[in-house]
CSV table of C-alpha atoms and ligand atoms in Angstrom, one decimal:
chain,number,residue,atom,x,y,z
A,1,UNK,CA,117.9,102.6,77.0
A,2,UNK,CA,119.5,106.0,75.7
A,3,UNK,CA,122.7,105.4,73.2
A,4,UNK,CA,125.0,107.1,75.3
A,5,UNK,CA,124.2,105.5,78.5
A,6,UNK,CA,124.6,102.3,76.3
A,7,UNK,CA,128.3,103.7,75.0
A,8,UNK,CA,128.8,104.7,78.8
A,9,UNK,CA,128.1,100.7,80.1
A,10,UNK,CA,130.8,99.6,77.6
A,11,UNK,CA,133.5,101.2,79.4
A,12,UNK,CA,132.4,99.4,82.9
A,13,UNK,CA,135.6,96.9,84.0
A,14,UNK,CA,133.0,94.3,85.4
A,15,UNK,CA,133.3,92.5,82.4
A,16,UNK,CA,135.0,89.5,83.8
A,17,UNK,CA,132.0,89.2,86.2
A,18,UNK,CA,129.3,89.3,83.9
A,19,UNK,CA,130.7,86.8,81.4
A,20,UNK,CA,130.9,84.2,83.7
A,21,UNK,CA,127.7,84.6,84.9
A,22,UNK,CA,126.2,85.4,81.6
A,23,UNK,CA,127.2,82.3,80.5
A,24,UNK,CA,126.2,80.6,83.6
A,25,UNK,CA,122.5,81.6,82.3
A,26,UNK,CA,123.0,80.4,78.9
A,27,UNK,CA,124.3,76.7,79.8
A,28,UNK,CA,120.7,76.5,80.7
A,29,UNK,CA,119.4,75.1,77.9
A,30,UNK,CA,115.6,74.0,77.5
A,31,UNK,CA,116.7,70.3,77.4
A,32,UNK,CA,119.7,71.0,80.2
A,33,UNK,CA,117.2,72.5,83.0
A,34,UNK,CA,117.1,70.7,86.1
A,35,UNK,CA,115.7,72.1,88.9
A,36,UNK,CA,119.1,73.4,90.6
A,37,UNK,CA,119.4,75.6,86.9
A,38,UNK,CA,115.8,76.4,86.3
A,39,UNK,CA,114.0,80.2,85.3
A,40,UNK,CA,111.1,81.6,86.4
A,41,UNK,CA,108.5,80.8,89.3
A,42,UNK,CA,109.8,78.5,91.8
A,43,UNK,CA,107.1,77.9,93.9
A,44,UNK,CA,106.7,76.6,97.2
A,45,UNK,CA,102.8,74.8,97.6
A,46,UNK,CA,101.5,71.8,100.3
A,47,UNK,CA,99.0,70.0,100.0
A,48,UNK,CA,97.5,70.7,103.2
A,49,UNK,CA,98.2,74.6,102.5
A,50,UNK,CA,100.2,74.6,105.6
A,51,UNK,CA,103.5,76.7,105.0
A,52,UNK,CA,106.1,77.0,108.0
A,53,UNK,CA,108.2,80.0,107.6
A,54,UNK,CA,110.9,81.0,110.0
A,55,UNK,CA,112.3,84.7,110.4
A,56,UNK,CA,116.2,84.9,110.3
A,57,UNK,CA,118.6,87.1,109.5
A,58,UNK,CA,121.7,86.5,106.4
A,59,UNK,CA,123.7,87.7,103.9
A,60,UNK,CA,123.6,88.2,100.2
A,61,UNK,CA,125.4,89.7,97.7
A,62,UNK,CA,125.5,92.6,95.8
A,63,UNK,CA,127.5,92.3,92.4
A,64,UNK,CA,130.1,94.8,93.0
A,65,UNK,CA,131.3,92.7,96.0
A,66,UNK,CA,129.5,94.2,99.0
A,67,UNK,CA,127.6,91.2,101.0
A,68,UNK,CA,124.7,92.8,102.9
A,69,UNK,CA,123.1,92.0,106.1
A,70,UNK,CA,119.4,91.1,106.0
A,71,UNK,CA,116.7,89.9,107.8
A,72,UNK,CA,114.0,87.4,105.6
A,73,UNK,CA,111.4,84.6,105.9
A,74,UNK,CA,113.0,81.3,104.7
A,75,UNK,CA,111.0,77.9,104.7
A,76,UNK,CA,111.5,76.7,107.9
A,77,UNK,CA,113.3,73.0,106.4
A,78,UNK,CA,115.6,75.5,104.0
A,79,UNK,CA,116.6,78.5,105.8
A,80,UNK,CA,117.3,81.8,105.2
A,81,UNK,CA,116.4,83.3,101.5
A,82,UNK,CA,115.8,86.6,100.1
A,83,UNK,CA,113.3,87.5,99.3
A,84,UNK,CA,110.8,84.9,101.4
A,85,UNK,CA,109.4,82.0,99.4
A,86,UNK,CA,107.1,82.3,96.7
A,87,UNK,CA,104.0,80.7,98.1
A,88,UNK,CA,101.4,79.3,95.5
A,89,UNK,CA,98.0,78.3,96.6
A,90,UNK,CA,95.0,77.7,94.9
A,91,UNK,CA,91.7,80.6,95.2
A,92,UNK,CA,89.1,79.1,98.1
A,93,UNK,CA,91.7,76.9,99.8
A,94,UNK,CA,92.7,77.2,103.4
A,95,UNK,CA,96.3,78.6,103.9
A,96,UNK,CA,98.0,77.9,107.5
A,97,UNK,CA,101.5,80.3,107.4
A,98,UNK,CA,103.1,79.3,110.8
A,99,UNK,CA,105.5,81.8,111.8
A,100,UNK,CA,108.5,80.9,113.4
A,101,UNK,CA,111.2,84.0,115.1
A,102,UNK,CA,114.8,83.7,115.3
A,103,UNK,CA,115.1,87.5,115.0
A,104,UNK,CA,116.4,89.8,117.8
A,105,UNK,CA,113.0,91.5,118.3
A,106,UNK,CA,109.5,90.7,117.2
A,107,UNK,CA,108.0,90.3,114.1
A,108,UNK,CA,104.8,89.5,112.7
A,109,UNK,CA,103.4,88.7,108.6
A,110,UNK,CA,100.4,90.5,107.1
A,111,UNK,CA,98.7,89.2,103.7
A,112,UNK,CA,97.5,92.5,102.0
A,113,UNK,CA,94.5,91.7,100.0
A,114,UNK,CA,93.7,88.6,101.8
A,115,UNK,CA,90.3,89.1,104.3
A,116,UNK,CA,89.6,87.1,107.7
A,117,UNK,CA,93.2,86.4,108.3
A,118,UNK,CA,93.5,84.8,111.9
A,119,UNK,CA,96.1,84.9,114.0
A,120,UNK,CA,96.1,82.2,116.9
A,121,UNK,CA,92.6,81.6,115.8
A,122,UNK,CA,91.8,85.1,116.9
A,123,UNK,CA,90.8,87.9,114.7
A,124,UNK,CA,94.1,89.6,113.1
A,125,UNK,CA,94.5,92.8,114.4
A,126,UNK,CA,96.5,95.5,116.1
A,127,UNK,CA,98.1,95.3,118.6
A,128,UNK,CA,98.4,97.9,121.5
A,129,UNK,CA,101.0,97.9,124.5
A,130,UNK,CA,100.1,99.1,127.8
A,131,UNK,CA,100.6,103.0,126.9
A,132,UNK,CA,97.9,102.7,123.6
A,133,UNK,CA,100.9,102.7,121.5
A,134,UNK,CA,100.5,100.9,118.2
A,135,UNK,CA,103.2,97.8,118.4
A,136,UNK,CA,102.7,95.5,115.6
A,137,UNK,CA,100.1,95.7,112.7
A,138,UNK,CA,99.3,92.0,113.7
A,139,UNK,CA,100.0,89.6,116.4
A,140,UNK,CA,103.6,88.9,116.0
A,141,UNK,CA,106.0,86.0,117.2
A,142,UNK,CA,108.3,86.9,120.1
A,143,UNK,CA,111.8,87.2,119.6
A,144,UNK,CA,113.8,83.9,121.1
A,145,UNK,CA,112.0,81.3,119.3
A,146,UNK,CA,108.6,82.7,119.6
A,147,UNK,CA,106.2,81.8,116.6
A,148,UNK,CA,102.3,82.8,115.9
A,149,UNK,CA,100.2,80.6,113.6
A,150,UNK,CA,98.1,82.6,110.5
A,151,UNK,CA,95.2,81.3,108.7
A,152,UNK,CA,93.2,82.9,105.9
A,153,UNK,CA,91.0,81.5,102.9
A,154,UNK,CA,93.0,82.2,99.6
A,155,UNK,CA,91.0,85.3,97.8
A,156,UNK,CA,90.7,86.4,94.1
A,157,UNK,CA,93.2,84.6,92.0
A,158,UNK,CA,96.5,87.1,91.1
A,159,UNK,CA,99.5,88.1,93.1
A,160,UNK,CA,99.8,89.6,96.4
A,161,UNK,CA,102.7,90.3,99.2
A,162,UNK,CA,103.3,89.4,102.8
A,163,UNK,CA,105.5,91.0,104.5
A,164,UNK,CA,106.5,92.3,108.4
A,165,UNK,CA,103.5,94.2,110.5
A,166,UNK,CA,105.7,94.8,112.7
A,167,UNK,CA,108.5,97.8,112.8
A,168,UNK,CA,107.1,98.3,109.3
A,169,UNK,CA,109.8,100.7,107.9
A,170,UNK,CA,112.8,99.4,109.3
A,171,UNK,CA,111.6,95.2,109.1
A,172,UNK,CA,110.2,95.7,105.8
A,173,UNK,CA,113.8,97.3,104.5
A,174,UNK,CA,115.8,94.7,106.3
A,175,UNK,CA,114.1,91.9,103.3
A,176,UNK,CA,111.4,90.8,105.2
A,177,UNK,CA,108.7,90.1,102.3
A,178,UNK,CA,108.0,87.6,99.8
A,179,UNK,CA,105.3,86.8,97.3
A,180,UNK,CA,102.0,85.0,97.6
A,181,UNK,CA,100.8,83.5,94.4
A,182,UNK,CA,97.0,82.8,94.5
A,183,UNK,CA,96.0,80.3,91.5
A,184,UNK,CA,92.4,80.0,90.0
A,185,UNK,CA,90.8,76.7,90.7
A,186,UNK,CA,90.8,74.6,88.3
A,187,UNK,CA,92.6,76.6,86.1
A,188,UNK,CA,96.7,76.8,86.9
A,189,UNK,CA,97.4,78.2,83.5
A,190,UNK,CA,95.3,81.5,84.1
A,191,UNK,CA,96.4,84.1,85.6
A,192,UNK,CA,92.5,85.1,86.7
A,193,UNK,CA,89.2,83.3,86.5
A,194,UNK,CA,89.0,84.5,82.9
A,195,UNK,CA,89.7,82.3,80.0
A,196,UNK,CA,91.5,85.9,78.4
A,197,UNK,CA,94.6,85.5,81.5
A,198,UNK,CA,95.4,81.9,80.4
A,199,UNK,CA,99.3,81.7,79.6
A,200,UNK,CA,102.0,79.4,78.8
A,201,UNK,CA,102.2,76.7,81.4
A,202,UNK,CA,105.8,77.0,82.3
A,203,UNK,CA,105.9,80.7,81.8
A,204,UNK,CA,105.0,81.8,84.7
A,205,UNK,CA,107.5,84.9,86.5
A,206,UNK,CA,107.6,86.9,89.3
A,207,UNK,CA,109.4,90.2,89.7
A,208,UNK,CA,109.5,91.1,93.1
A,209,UNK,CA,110.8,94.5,93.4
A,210,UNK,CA,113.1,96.4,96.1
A,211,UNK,CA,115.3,98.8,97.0
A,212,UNK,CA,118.1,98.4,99.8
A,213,UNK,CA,120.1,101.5,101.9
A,214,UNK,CA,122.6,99.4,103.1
A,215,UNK,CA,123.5,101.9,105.8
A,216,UNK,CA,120.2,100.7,107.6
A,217,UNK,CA,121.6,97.2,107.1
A,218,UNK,CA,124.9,98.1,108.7
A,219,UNK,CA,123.3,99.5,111.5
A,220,UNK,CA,121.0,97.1,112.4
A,221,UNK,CA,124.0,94.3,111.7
A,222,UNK,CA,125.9,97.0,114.6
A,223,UNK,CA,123.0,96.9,116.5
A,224,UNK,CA,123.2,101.1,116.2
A,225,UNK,CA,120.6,103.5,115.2
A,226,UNK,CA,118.8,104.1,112.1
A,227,UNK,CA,118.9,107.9,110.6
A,228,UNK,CA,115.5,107.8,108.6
A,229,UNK,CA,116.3,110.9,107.6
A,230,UNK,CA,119.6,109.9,105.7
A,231,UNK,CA,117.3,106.9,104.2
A,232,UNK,CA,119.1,106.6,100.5
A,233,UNK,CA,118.6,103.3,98.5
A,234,UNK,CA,122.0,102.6,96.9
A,235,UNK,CA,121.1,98.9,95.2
A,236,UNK,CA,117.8,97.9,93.7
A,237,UNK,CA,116.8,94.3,93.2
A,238,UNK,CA,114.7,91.7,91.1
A,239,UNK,CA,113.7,88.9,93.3
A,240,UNK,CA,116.3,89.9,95.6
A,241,UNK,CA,119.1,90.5,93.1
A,242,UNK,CA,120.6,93.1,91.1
A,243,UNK,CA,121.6,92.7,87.7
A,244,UNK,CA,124.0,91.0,86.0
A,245,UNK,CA,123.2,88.3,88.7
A,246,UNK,CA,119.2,88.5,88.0
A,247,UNK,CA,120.0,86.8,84.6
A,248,UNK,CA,121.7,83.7,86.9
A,249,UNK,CA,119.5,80.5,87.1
A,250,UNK,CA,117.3,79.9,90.0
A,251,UNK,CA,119.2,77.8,92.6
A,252,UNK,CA,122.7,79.0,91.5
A,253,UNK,CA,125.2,78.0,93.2
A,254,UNK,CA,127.5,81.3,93.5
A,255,UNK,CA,124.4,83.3,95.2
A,256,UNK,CA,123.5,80.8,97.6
A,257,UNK,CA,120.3,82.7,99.8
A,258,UNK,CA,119.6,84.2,96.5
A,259,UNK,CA,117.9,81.7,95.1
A,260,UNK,CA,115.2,83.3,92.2
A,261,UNK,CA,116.8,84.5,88.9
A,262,UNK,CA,114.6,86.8,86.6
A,263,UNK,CA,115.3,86.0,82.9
A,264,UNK,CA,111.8,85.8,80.7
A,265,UNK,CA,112.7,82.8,78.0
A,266,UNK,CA,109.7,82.8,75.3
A,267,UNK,CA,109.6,82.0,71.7
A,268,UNK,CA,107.7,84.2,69.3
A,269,UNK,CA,103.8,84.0,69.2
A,270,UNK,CA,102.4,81.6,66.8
A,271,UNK,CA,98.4,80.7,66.3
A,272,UNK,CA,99.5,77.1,66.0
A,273,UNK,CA,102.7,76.1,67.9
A,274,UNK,CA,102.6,79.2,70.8
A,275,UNK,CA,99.2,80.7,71.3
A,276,UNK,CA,99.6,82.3,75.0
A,277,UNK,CA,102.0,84.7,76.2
A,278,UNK,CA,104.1,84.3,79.4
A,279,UNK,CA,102.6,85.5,82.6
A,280,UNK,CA,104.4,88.3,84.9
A,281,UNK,CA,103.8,89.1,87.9
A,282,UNK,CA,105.6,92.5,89.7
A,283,UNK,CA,105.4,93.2,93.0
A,284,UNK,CA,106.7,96.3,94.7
A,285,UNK,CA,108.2,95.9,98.3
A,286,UNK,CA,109.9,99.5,98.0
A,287,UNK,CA,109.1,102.7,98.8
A,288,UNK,CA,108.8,104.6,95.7
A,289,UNK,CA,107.0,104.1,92.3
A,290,UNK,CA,108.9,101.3,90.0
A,291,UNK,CA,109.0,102.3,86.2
A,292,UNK,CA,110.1,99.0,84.8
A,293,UNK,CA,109.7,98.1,81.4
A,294,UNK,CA,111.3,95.4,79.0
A,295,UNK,CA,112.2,96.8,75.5
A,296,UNK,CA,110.5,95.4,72.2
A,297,UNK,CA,107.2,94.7,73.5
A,298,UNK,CA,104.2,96.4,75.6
A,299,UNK,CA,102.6,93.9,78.3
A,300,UNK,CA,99.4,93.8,78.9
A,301,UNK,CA,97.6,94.4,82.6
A,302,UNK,CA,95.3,92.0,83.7
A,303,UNK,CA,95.2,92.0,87.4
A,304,UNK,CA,95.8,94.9,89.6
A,305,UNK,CA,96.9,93.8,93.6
A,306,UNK,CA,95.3,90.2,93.0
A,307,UNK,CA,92.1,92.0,91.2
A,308,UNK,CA,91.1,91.0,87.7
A,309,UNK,CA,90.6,94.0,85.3
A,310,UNK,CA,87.2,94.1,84.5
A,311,UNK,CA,83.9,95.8,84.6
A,312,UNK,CA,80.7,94.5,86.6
A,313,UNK,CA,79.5,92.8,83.7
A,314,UNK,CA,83.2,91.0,83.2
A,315,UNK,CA,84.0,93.7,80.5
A,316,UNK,CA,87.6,93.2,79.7
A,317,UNK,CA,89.4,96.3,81.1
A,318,UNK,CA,92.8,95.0,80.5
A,319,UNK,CA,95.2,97.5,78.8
A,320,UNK,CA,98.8,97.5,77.0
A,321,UNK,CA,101.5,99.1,78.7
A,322,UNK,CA,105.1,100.6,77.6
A,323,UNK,CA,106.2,101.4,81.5
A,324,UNK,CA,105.0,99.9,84.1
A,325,UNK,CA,104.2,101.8,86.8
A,326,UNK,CA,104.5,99.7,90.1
A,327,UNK,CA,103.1,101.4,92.9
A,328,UNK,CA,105.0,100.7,96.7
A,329,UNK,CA,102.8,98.2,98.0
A,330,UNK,CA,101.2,97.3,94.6
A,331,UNK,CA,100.8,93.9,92.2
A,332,UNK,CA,100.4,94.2,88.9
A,333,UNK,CA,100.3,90.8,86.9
A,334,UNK,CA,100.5,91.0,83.0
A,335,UNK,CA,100.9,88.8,79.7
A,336,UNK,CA,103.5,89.2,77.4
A,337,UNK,CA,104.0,87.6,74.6
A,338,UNK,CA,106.5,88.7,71.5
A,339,UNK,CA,105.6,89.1,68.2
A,340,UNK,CA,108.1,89.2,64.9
A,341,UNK,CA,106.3,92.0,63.2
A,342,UNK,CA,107.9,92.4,60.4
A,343,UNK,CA,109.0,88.9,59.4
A,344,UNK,CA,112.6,89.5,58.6
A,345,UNK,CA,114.3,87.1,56.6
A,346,UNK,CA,117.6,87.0,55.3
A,347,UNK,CA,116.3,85.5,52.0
A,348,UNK,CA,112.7,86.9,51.6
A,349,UNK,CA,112.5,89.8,53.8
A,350,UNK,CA,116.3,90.8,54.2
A,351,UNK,CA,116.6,94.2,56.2
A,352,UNK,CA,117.1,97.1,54.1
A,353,UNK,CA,120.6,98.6,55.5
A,354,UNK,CA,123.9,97.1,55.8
A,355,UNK,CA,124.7,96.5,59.6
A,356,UNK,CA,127.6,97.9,61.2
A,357,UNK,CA,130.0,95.7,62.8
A,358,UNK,CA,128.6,95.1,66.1
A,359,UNK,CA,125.0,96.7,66.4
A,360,UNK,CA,125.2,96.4,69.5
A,361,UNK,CA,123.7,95.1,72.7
A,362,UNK,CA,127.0,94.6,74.4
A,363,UNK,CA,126.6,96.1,77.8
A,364,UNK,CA,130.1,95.5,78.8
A,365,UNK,CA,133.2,94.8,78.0
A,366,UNK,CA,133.7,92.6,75.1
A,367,UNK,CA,130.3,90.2,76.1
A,368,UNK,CA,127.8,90.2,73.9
A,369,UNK,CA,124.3,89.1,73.7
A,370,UNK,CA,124.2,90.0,70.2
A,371,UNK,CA,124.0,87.4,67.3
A,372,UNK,CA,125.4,89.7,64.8
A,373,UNK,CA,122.1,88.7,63.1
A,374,UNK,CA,119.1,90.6,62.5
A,375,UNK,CA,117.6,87.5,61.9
A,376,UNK,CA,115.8,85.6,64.3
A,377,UNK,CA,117.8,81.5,64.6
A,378,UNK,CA,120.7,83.1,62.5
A,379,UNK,CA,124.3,84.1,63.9
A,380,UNK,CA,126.8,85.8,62.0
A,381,UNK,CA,130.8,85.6,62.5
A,382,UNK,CA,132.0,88.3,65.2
A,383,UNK,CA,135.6,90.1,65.2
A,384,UNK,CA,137.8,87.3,67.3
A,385,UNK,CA,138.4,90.3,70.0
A,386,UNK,CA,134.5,89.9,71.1
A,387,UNK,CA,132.8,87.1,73.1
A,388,UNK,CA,129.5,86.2,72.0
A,389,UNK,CA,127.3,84.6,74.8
A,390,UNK,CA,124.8,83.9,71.7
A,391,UNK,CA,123.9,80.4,71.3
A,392,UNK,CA,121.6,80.1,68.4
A,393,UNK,CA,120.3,83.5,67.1
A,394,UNK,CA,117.9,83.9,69.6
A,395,UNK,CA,117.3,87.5,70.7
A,396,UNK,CA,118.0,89.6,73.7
A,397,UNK,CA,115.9,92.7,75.2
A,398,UNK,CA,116.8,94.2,78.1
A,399,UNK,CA,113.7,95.2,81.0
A,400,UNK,CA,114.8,97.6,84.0
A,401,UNK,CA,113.8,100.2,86.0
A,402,UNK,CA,113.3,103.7,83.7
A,403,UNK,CA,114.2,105.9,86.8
A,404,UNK,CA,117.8,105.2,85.5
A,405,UNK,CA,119.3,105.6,89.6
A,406,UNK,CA,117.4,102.1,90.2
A,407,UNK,CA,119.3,100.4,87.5
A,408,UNK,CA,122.6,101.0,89.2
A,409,UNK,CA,124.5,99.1,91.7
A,410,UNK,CA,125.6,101.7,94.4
A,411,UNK,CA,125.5,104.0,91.5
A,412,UNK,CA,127.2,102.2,88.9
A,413,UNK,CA,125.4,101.6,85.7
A,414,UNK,CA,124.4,99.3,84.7
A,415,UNK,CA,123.2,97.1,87.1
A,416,UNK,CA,120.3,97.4,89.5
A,417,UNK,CA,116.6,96.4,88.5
A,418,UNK,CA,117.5,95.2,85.6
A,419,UNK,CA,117.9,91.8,83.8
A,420,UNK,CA,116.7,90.1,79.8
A,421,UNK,CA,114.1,88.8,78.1
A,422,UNK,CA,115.3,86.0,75.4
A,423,UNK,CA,113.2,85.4,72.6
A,424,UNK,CA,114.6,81.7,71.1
A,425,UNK,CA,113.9,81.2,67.3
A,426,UNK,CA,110.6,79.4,67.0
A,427,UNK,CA,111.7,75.9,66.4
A,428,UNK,CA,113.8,76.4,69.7
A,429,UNK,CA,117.3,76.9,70.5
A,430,UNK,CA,119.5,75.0,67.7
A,431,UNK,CA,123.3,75.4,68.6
A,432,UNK,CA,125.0,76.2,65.8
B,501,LIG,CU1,114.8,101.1,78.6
């Protein structure tokens, strides 16, 4: 992030709203977590693989107050949710998606990367109306209750999206995607058949990227029509929010069809205690190139759109990466893990300048992230006029979108595709 875009965030007035959620996040505790308050990959799975999803239309909100109409898959016993649910299955198994429409018009779900999909027990296909005209890139479910039943043999292990066939540029814009999380057999804490992908068990992520114009959304909502040429995204979203309220838990209760937050919580690399790194996987259901990156570590590629990167002899073609270039369309999952480099220790290894009074990672307002520390585990007192969200030391780096207009909320940085990656101290999160 550049300094004066940093000075420029302090001035925002939203600081009331990010405090409270801010501390929402940080209430979660490792030993407080309960499913309602949880982070990272919430998945749905079935032991028979069958999934029923049901097409529906909703609301969520935005965090500078604006609540947006959108159309999404929910889980057919849950409801409407942006973005769909985040469907795990395991690589060879069966997977039955029964589609279910309570939209106004029809609507369909392709699986990109994923072959013989069925529909009916018919070949997926096309389909043509009278005229030859293309209507749907798949047999879709009729408006009014109508539903179509999907069936495909999980492929290659790594991430993938389903989203609408049908009315592609509009239904796809209105929310109607989700992400499809394909698991090595055998081998849940891989991200790939290779023992190289293997990752912490419980740090597991998606980051399911998009963009919304909410003009579309108000005229669909009006039942008007859509200027494609006036198309302008005005909020960008992380699992179907924009920051600060991708750094609330998953399941909170203020965002209530929001349900994934998107907060990385690691603890430093170590051969003995923390050998693997966290597992992330980005999707892009937008329509331009994502350049998302988190700050004080490069990830490292390992599947490309539910590939593996490697050679025909399994060479390890895996690479480290700065920015992230997500594609429209496109998976990329990579491992992360963060590393304390330079061992800094008040004592032993104390950091050679004297630190101004808040070096600061305050975004806005008075909140901080910042420990007043530049030691990992160590806090420091703050001037009484600033509120510290800090709990033990632990450490904060932002990740967002480089093309600066996607981490914005209707223009207003900071916000957007955005959120934080917390690094705790090693022996975990000691209140102090
Ligand atoms: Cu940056």
């Amino acid at each position: 992030m550049h300094p004066a875009l940093r000075a420029r965030a302090r001035s925002l007035t939203a600081a009331g709203a990010i405090g409270a959620l801010v501390s929402g996040v940080l209430l979660t505790t490792p030993h407080a977590a309960s499913a309602a308050m949880s982070e990272g990959l919430a998945c749905d799975t079935s032991s028979s693989g069958t999934f029923s999803l049901t097409a529906s239309d909703g609301y969520v909100s935005t965090p500078d107050g604006n609540s947006i109409y959108m159309w999404s898959y929910g889980a057919s016993s849950r409801g409407f949710q942006l973005p769909g649910p985040t469907l795990c299955v395991e690589s060879g198994r069966t997977v039955t998606v029964v589609l279910h429409n309570s939209l106004p018009e029809s609507t369909s779900i392709v699986f990109p990367g994923q072959r013989g999909v069925r529909a009916n027990g018919a070949p997926a296909q096309p389909q043509f109306d009278d005229g030859g005209s293309l209507t749907s890139l798949v047999q879709a479910a009729a408006p009014g209750d109508g539903s179509v039943t999907y069936t495909f043999t999980a492929g290659s292990p790594g991430t993938y999206l389903y989203e609408s066939g049908t009315d592609v540029s509009k239904q796809v814009q209105m929310g109607m995607y989700g992400a499809l999380v394909v698991r090595p057999a055998g081998h849940p804490d891989q991200v790939n058949d290779r023992a190289d992908s293997r990752f912490t068990a419980d740090k597991d992520y998606v980051f399911l990227l998009s963009e919304v114009d909410p003009d579309v959304h108000l005229a669909v909502e009006r039942n008007q029509p859509i200027d494609d040429s006036a198309y302008t995204a005005r909020y960008f979203m992380i699992n179907g929010r924009s920051m600060p309220d991708t750094l609330a838990p998953n399941g909170a209760s203020w965002l209530p069809n929001q349900p994934y937050g998107a907060v990385v919580h690691i603890k430093p690399y170590d051969a003995a205690t923390n050998p693997y790194p966290a597992a992330i996987r980005y999707l892009n259901a937008g329509t331009v190139n994502y350049p998302f990156h988190p700050h004080g570590s490069d990830e490292r590629v390992v599947d490309r759109d539910g590939h593996a990167l490697e050679g025909p002899n399994h060479e390890d073609l895996s690479f480290q990466k700065y920015d992230l270039d997500v594609g429209p369309g496109q998976t990329l999952d990579v491992l992360m893990d963060w590393r304390d480099v330079e061992h800094w220790n008040a004592l032993t290894n104390p950091v050679p300048t004297k630190l101004p009074a808040i070096t600061d990672q305050d975004l806005v307002g008075t909140d901080t992230w910042f420990s007043e520390s530049p030691y990992l585990g160590t806090k420091n007192a703050l001037p009484t006029s600033i509120t510290s969200n800090n709990q033990c030391g632990e450490y904060y780096h932002i990740a967002h979108s480089h093309a600066l207009e996607q981490a914005t909320n209707y223009g207003a940085t900071f916000g957007g595709m955005m959120t934080v990656f917390r690094i705790d101290p090693p022996n975990g999160c000691q209140a102090q």
